[in-house]
PDB file of C-alpha atoms in Angstrom:
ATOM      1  CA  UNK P   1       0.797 -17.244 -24.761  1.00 84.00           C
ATOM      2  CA  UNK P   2       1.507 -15.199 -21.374  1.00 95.00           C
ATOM      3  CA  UNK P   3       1.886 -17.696 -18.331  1.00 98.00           C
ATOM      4  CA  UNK P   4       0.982 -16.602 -14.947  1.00 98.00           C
ATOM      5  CA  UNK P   5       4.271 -15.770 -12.640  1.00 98.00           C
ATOM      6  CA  UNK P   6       4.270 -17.994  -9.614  1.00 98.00           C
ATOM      7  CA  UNK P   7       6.877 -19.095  -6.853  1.00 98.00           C
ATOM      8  CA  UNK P   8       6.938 -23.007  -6.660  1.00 98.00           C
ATOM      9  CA  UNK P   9       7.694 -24.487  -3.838  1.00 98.00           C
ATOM     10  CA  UNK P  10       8.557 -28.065  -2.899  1.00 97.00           C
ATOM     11  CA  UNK P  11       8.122 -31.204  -4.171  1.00 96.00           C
ATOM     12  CA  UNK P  12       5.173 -33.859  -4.656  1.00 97.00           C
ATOM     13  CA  UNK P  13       2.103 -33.609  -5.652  1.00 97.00           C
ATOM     14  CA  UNK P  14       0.262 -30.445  -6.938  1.00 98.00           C
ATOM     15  CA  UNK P  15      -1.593 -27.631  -5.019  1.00 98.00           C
ATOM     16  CA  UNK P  16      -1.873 -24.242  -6.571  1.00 98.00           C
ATOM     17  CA  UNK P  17      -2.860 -21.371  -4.654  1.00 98.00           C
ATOM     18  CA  UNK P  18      -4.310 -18.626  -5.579  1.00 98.00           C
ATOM     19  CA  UNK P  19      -4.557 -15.203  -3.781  1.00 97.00           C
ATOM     20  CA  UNK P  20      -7.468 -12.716  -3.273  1.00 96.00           C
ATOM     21  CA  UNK P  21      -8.199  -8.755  -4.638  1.00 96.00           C
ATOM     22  CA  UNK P  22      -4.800  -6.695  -4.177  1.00 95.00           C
ATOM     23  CA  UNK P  23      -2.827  -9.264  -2.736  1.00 95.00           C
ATOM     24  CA  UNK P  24      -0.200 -11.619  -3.975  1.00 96.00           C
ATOM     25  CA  UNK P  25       1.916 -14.855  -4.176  1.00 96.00           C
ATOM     26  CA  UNK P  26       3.781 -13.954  -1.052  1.00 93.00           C
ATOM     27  CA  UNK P  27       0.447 -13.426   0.946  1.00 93.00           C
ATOM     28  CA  UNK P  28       0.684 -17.307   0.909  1.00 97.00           C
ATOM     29  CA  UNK P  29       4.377 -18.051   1.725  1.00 96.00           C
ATOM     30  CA  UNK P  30       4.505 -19.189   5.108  1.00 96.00           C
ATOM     31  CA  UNK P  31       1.224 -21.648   4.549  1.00 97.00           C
ATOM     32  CA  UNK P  32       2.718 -22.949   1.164  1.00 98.00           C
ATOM     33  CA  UNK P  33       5.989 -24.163   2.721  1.00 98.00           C
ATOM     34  CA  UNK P  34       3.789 -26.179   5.890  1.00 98.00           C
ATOM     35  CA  UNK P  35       2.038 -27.687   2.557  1.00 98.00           C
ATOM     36  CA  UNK P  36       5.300 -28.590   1.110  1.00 98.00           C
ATOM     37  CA  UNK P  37       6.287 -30.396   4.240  1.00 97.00           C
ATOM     38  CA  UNK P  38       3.302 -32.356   3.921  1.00 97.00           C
ATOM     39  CA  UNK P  39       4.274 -33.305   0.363  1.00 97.00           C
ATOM     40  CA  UNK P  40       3.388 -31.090  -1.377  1.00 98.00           C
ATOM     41  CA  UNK P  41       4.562 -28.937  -4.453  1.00 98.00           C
ATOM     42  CA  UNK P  42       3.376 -25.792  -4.199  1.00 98.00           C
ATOM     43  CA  UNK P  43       2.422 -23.185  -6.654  1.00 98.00           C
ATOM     44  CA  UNK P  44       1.973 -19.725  -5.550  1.00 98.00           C
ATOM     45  CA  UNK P  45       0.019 -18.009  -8.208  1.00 98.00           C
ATOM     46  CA  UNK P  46      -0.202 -14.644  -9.122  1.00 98.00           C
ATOM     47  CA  UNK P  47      -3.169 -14.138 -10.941  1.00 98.00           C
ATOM     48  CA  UNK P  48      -3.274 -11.427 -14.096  1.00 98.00           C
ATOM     49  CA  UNK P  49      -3.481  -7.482 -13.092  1.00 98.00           C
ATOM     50  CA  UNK P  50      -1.729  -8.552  -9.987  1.00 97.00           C
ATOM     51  CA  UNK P  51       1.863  -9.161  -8.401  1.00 97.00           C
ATOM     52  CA  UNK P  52       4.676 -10.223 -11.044  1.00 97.00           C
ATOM     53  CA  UNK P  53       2.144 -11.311 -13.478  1.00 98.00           C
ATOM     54  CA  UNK P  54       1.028  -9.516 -16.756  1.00 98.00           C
ATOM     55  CA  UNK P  55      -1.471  -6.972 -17.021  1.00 97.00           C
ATOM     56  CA  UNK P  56      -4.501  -7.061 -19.005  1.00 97.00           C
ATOM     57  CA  UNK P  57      -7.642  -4.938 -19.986  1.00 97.00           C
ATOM     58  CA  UNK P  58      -9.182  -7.885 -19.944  1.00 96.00           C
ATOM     59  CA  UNK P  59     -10.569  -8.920 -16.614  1.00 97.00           C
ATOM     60  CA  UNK P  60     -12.956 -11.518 -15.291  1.00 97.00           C
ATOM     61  CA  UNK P  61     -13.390 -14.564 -13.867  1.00 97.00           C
ATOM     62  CA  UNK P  62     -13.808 -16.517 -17.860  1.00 97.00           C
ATOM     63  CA  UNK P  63      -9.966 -14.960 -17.948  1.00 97.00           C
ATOM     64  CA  UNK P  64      -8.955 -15.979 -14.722  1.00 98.00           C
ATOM     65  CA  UNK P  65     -10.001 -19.603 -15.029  1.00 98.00           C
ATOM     66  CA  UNK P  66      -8.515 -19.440 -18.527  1.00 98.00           C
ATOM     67  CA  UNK P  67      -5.038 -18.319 -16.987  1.00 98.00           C
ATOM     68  CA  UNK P  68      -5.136 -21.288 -14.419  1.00 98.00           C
ATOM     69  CA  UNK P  69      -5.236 -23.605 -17.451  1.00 98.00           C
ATOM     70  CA  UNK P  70      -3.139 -21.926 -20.023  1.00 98.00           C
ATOM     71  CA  UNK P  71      -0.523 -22.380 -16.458  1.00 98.00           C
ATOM     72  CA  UNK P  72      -1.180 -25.759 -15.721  1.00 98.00           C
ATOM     73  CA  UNK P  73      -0.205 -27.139 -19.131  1.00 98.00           C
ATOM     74  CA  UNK P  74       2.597 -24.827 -19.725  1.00 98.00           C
ATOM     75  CA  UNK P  75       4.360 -26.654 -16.471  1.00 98.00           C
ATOM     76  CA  UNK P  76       3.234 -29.875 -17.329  1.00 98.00           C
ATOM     77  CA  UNK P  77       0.396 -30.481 -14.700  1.00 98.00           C
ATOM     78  CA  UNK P  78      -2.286 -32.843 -15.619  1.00 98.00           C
ATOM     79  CA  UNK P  79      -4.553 -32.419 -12.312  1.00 98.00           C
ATOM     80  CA  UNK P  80      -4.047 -30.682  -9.019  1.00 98.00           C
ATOM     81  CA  UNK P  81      -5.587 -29.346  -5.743  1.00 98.00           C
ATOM     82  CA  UNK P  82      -6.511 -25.649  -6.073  1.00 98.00           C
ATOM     83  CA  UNK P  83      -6.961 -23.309  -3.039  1.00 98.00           C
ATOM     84  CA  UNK P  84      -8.450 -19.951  -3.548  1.00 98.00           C
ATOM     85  CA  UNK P  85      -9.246 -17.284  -1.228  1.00 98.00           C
ATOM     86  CA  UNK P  86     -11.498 -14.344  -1.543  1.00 97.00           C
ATOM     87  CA  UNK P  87     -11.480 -13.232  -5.415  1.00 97.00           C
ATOM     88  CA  UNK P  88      -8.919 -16.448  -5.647  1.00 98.00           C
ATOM     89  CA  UNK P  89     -11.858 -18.291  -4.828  1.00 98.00           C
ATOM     90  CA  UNK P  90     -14.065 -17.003  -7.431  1.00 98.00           C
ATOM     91  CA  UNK P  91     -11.550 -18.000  -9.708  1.00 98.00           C
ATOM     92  CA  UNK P  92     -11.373 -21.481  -8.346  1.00 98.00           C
ATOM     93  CA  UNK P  93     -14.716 -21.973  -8.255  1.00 98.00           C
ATOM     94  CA  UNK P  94     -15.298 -21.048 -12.124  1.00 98.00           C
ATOM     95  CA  UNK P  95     -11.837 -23.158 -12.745  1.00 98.00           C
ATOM     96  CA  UNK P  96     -13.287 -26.298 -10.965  1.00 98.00           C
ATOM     97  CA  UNK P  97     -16.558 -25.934 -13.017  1.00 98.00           C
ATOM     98  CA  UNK P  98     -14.727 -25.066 -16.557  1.00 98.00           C
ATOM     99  CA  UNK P  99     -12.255 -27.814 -16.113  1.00 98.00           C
ATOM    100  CA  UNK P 100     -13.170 -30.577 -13.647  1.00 98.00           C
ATOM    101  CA  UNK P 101     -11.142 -33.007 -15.256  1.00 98.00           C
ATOM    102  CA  UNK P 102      -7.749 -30.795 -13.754  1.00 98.00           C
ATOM    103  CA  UNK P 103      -9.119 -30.446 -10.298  1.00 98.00           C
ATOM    104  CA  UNK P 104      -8.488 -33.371  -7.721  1.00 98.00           C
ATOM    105  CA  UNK P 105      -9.862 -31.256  -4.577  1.00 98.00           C
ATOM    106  CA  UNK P 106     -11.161 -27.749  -4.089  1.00 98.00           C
ATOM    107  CA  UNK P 107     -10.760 -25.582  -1.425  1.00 98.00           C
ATOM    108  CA  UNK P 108     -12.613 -21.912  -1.422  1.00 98.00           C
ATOM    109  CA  UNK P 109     -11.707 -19.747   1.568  1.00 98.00           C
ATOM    110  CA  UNK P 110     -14.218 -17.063   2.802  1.00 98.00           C
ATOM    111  CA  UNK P 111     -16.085 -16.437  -0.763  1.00 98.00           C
ATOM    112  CA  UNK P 112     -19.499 -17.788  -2.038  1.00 98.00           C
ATOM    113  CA  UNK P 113     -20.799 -18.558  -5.208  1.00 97.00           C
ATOM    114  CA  UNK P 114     -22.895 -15.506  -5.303  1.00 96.00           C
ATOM    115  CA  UNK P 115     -22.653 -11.669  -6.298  1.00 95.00           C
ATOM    116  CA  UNK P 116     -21.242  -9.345  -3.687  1.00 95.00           C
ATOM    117  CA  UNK P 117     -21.756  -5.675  -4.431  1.00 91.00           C
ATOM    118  CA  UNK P 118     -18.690  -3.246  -5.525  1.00 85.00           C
ATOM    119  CA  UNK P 119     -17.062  -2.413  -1.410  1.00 85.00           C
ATOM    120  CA  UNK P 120     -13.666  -1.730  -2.080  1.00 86.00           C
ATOM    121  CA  UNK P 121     -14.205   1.581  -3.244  1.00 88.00           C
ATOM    122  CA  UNK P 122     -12.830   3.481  -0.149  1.00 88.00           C
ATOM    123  CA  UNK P 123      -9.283   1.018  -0.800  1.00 93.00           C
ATOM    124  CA  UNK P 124      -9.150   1.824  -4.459  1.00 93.00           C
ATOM    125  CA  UNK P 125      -9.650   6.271  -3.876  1.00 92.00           C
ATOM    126  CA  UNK P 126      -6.916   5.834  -1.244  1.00 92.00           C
ATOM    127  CA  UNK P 127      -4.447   4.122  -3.191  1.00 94.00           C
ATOM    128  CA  UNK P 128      -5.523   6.496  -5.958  1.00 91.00           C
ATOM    129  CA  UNK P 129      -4.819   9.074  -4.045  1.00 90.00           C
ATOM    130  CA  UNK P 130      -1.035   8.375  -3.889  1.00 92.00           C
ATOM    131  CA  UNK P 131       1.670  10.433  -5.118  1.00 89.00           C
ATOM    132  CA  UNK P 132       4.379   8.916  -5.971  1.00 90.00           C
ATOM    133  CA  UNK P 133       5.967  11.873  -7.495  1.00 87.00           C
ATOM    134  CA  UNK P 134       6.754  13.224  -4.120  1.00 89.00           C
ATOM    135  CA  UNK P 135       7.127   9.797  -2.276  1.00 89.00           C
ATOM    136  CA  UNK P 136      10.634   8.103  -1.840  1.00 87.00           C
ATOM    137  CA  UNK P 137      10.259   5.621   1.279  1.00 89.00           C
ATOM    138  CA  UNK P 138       7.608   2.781   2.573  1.00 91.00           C
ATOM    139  CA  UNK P 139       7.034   4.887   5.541  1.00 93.00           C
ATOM    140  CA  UNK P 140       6.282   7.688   3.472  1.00 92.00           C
ATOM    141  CA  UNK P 141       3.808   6.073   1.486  1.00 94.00           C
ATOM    142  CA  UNK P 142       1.978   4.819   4.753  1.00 93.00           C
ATOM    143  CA  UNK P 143       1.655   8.108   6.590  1.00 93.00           C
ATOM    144  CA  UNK P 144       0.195   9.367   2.978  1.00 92.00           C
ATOM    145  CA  UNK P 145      -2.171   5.808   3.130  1.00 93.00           C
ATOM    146  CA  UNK P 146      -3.028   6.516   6.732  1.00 92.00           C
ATOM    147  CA  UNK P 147      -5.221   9.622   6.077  1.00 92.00           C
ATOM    148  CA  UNK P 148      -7.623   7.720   3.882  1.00 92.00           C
ATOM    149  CA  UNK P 149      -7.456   3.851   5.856  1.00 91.00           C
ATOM    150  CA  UNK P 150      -6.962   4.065   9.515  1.00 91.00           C
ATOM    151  CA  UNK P 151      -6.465   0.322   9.004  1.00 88.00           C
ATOM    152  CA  UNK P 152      -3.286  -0.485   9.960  1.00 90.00           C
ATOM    153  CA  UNK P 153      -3.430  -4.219   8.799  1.00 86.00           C
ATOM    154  CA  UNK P 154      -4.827  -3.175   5.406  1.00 90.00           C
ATOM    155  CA  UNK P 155      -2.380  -0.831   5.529  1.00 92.00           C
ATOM    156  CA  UNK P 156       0.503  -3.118   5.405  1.00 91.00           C
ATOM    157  CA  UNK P 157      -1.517  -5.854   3.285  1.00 91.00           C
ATOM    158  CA  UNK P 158      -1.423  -3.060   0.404  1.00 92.00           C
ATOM    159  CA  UNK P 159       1.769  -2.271   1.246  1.00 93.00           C
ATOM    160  CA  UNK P 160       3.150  -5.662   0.349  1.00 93.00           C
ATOM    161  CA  UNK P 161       2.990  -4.434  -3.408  1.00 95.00           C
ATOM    162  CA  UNK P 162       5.417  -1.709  -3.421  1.00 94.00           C
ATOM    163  CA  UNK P 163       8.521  -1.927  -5.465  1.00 93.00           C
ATOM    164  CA  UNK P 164      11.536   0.169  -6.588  1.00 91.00           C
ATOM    165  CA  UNK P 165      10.114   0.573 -10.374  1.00 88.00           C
ATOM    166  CA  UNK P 166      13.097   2.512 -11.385  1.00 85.00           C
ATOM    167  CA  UNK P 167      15.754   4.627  -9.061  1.00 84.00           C
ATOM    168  CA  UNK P 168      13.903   6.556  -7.048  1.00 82.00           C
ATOM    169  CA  UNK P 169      10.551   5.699  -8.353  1.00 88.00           C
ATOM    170  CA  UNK P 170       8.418   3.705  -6.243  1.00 92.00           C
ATOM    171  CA  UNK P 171       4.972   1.774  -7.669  1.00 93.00           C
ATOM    172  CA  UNK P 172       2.551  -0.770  -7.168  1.00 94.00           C
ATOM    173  CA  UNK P 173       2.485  -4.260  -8.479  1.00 95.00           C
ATOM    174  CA  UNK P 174      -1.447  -4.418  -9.270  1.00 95.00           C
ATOM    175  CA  UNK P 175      -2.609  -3.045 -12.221  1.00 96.00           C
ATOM    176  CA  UNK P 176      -4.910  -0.563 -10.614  1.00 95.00           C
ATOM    177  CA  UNK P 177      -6.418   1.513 -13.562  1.00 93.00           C
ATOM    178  CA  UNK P 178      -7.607  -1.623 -14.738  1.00 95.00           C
ATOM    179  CA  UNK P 179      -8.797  -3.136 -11.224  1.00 95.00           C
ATOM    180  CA  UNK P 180     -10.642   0.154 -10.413  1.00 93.00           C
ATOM    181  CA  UNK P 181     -12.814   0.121 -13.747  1.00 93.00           C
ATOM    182  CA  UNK P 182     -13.463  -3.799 -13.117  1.00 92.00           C
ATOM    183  CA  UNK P 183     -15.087  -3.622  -9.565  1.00 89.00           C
ATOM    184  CA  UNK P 184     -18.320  -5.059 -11.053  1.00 90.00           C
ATOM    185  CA  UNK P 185     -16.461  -8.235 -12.028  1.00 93.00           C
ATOM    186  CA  UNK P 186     -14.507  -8.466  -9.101  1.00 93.00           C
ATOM    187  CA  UNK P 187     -18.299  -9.204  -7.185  1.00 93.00           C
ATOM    188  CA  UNK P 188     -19.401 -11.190 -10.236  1.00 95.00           C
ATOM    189  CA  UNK P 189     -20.491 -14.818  -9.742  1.00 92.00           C
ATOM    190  CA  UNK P 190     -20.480 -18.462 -11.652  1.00 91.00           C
ATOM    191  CA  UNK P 191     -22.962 -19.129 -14.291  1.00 90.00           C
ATOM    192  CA  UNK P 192     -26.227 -20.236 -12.904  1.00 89.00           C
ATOM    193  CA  UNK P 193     -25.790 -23.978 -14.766  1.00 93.00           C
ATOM    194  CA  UNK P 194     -22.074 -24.085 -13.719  1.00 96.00           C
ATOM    195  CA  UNK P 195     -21.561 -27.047 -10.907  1.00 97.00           C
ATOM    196  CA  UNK P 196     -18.401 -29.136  -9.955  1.00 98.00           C
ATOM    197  CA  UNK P 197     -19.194 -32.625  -8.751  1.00 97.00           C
ATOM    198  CA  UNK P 198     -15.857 -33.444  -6.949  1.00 98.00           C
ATOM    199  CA  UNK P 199     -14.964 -32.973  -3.514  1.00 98.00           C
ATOM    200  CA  UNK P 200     -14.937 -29.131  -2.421  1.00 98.00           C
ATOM    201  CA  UNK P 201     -14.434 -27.698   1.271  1.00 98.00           C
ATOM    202  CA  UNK P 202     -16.077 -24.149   1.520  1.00 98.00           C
ATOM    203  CA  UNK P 203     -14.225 -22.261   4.879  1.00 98.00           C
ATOM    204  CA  UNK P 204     -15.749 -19.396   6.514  1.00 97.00           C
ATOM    205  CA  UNK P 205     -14.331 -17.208   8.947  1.00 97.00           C
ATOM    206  CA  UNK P 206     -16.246 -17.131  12.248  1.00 97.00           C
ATOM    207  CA  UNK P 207     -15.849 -12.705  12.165  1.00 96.00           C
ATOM    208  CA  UNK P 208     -16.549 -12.716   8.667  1.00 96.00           C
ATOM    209  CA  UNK P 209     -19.601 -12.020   6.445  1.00 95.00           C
ATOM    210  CA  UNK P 210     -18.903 -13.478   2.839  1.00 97.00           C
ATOM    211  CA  UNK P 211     -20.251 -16.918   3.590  1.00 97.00           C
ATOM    212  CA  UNK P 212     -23.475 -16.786   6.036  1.00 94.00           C
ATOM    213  CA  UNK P 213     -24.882 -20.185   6.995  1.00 88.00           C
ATOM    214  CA  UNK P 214     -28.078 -19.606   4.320  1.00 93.00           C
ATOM    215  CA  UNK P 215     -26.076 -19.745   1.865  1.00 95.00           C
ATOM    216  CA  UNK P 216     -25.068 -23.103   2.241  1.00 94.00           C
ATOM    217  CA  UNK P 217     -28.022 -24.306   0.103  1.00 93.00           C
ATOM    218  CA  UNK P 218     -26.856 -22.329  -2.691  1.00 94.00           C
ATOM    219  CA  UNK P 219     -23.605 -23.717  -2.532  1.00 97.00           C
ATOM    220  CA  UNK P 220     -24.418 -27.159  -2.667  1.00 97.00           C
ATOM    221  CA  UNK P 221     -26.512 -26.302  -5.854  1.00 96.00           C
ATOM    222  CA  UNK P 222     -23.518 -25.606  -7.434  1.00 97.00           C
ATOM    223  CA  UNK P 223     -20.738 -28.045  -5.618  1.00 98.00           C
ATOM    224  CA  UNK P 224     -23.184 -30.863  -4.889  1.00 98.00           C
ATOM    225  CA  UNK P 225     -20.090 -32.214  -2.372  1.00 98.00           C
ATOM    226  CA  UNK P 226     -19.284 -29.382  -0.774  1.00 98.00           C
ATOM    227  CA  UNK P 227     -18.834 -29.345   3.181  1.00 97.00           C
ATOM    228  CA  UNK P 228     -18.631 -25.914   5.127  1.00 97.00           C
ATOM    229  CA  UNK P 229     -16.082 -25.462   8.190  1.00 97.00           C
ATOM    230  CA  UNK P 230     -15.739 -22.481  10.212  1.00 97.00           C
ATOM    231  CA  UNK P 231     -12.484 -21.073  11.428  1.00 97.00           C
ATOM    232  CA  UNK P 232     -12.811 -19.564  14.764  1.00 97.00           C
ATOM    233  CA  UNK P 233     -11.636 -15.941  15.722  1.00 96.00           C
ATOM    234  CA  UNK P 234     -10.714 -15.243  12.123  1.00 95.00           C
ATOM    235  CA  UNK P 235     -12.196 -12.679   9.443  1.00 94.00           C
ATOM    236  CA  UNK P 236     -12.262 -12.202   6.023  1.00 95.00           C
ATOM    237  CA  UNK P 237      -7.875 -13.095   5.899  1.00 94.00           C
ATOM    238  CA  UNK P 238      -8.953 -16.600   7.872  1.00 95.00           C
ATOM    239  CA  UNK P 239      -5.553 -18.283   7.218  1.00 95.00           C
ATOM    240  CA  UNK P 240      -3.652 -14.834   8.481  1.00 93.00           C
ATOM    241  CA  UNK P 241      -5.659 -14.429  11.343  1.00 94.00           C
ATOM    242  CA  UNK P 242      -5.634 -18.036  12.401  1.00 96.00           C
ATOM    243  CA  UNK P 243      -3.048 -19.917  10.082  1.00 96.00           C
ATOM    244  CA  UNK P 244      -3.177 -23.267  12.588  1.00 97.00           C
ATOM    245  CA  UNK P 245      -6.912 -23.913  12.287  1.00 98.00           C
ATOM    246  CA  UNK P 246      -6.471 -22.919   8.958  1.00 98.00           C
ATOM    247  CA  UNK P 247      -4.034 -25.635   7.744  1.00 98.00           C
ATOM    248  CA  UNK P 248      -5.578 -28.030  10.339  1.00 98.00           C
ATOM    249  CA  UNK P 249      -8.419 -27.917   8.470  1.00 98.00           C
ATOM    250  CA  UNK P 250      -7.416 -27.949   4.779  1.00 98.00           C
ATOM    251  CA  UNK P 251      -4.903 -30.706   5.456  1.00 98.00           C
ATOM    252  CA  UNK P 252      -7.858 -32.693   7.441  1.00 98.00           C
ATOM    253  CA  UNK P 253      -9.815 -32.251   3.876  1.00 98.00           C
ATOM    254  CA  UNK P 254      -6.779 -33.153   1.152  1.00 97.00           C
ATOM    255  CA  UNK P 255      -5.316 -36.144   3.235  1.00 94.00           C
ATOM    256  CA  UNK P 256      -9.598 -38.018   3.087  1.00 92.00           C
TER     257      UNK P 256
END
């Protein structure tokens, strides 16, 4: 049985967190300690292919879920609050739906329970494009980033993943020959007949596409008590780009 890495923070009750495509555990650090203040133990989740966690051919959101649960009874937790964001959410969802029984609130952030089409094809050739045979510092491997994403931000989100594999061998966390050949599931959705019937908070970022106001209707179909809040002057990385409405409005939701 391989268990999910995570960091835990805190003490109290439950709330597992799990990150989006490419990103990690420590994407959530400075959130998950403001939760553990409010009484919270927090567990910062790597999910499979990604961060400290193992790495798997086997890749999709069945898996995912799967991994949530195989985690939650190795440590002993009966029911919690799960947060997801982006493809964390799409993991949440099919969680929440697969075992509702373990799932006291749900929180998705910036994802819908709908296909989105392979777009992180221009992220994957650039980090393809890497050679770490010839690279020996962080700054090197951004100037080499920087001619494929003039993103700075992305830059340094993908960034977060580098590591010393060896003396003077640098690498990335996420399992990336298994990532790129998995787009299609990355986009996938829930089953058509999957629905959660506890209390959900969908959050949208007021910049971002992902979640348009027609799909609220869909939603619903699926998380009959779903509500829908919109962070203002955020994007796609809502609780990065505005971390106070953010928690302001997922601690609004856990503490009715």
């Amino acid at each position: 049985m391989e268990v999910l890495h995570s960091k835990i923070l805190g003490h109290g009750r439950p709330l597992l967190i799990l990150h989006g495509f490419l990103g990690m555990s420590d994407n959530w650090k400075t959130l998950g300690n403001q939760y553990t203040e409010k009484g919270y133990q927090v567990h910062l989740i790597d999910q499979r292919n990604h961060g400290k966690s193992f790495h798997s051919p086997d890749f999709d959101y069945q898996f995912l879920a799967g991994d949530v649960n195989t985690y939650m009874t190795f440590h002993q937790i009966p029911e919690a609050a799960i947060l997801g964001h982006s493809m964390g959410g799409k993991t949440a969802m099919q969680f929440a739906c697969s075992y509702p029984d373990k799932v006291s609130k749900l929180i998705i952030a910036d994802i819908a329970p709908k296909f989105y089409p392979p777009h992180h094809q221009g992220i994957i050739n650039a980090l393809l494009n890497l050679d770490f045979g010839t690279l020996s510092s962080r700054k090197e491997t951004d100037e080499q980033l920087s001619k494929y994403l003039t993103d700075f931000g992305i830059r340094q989100f993908l960034l977060k993943n580098l590591y010393w594999k060896e003396k003077n061998k640098l690498a990335l966390r996420f399992n990336l020959a298994v990532l790129k050949d998995k787009m299609e599931e990355i986009g996938a959705t829930i089953d058509a007949m999957d629905s959660y019937e506890g209390d959900t908070l969908f959050l949208r970022g007021s910049r971002s596409e992902y979640i348009l106001l027609n799909d609220f209707g869909h939603i619903k179909r699926h998380f009959p008590k779903a509500s829908l809040e919109t962070i203002a002057n955020a994007g796609h990385w809502l609780h990065a780009e505005n971390p106070k409405a953010f928690f302001s409005k997922t601690m609004e939701f856990l503490n009715s």
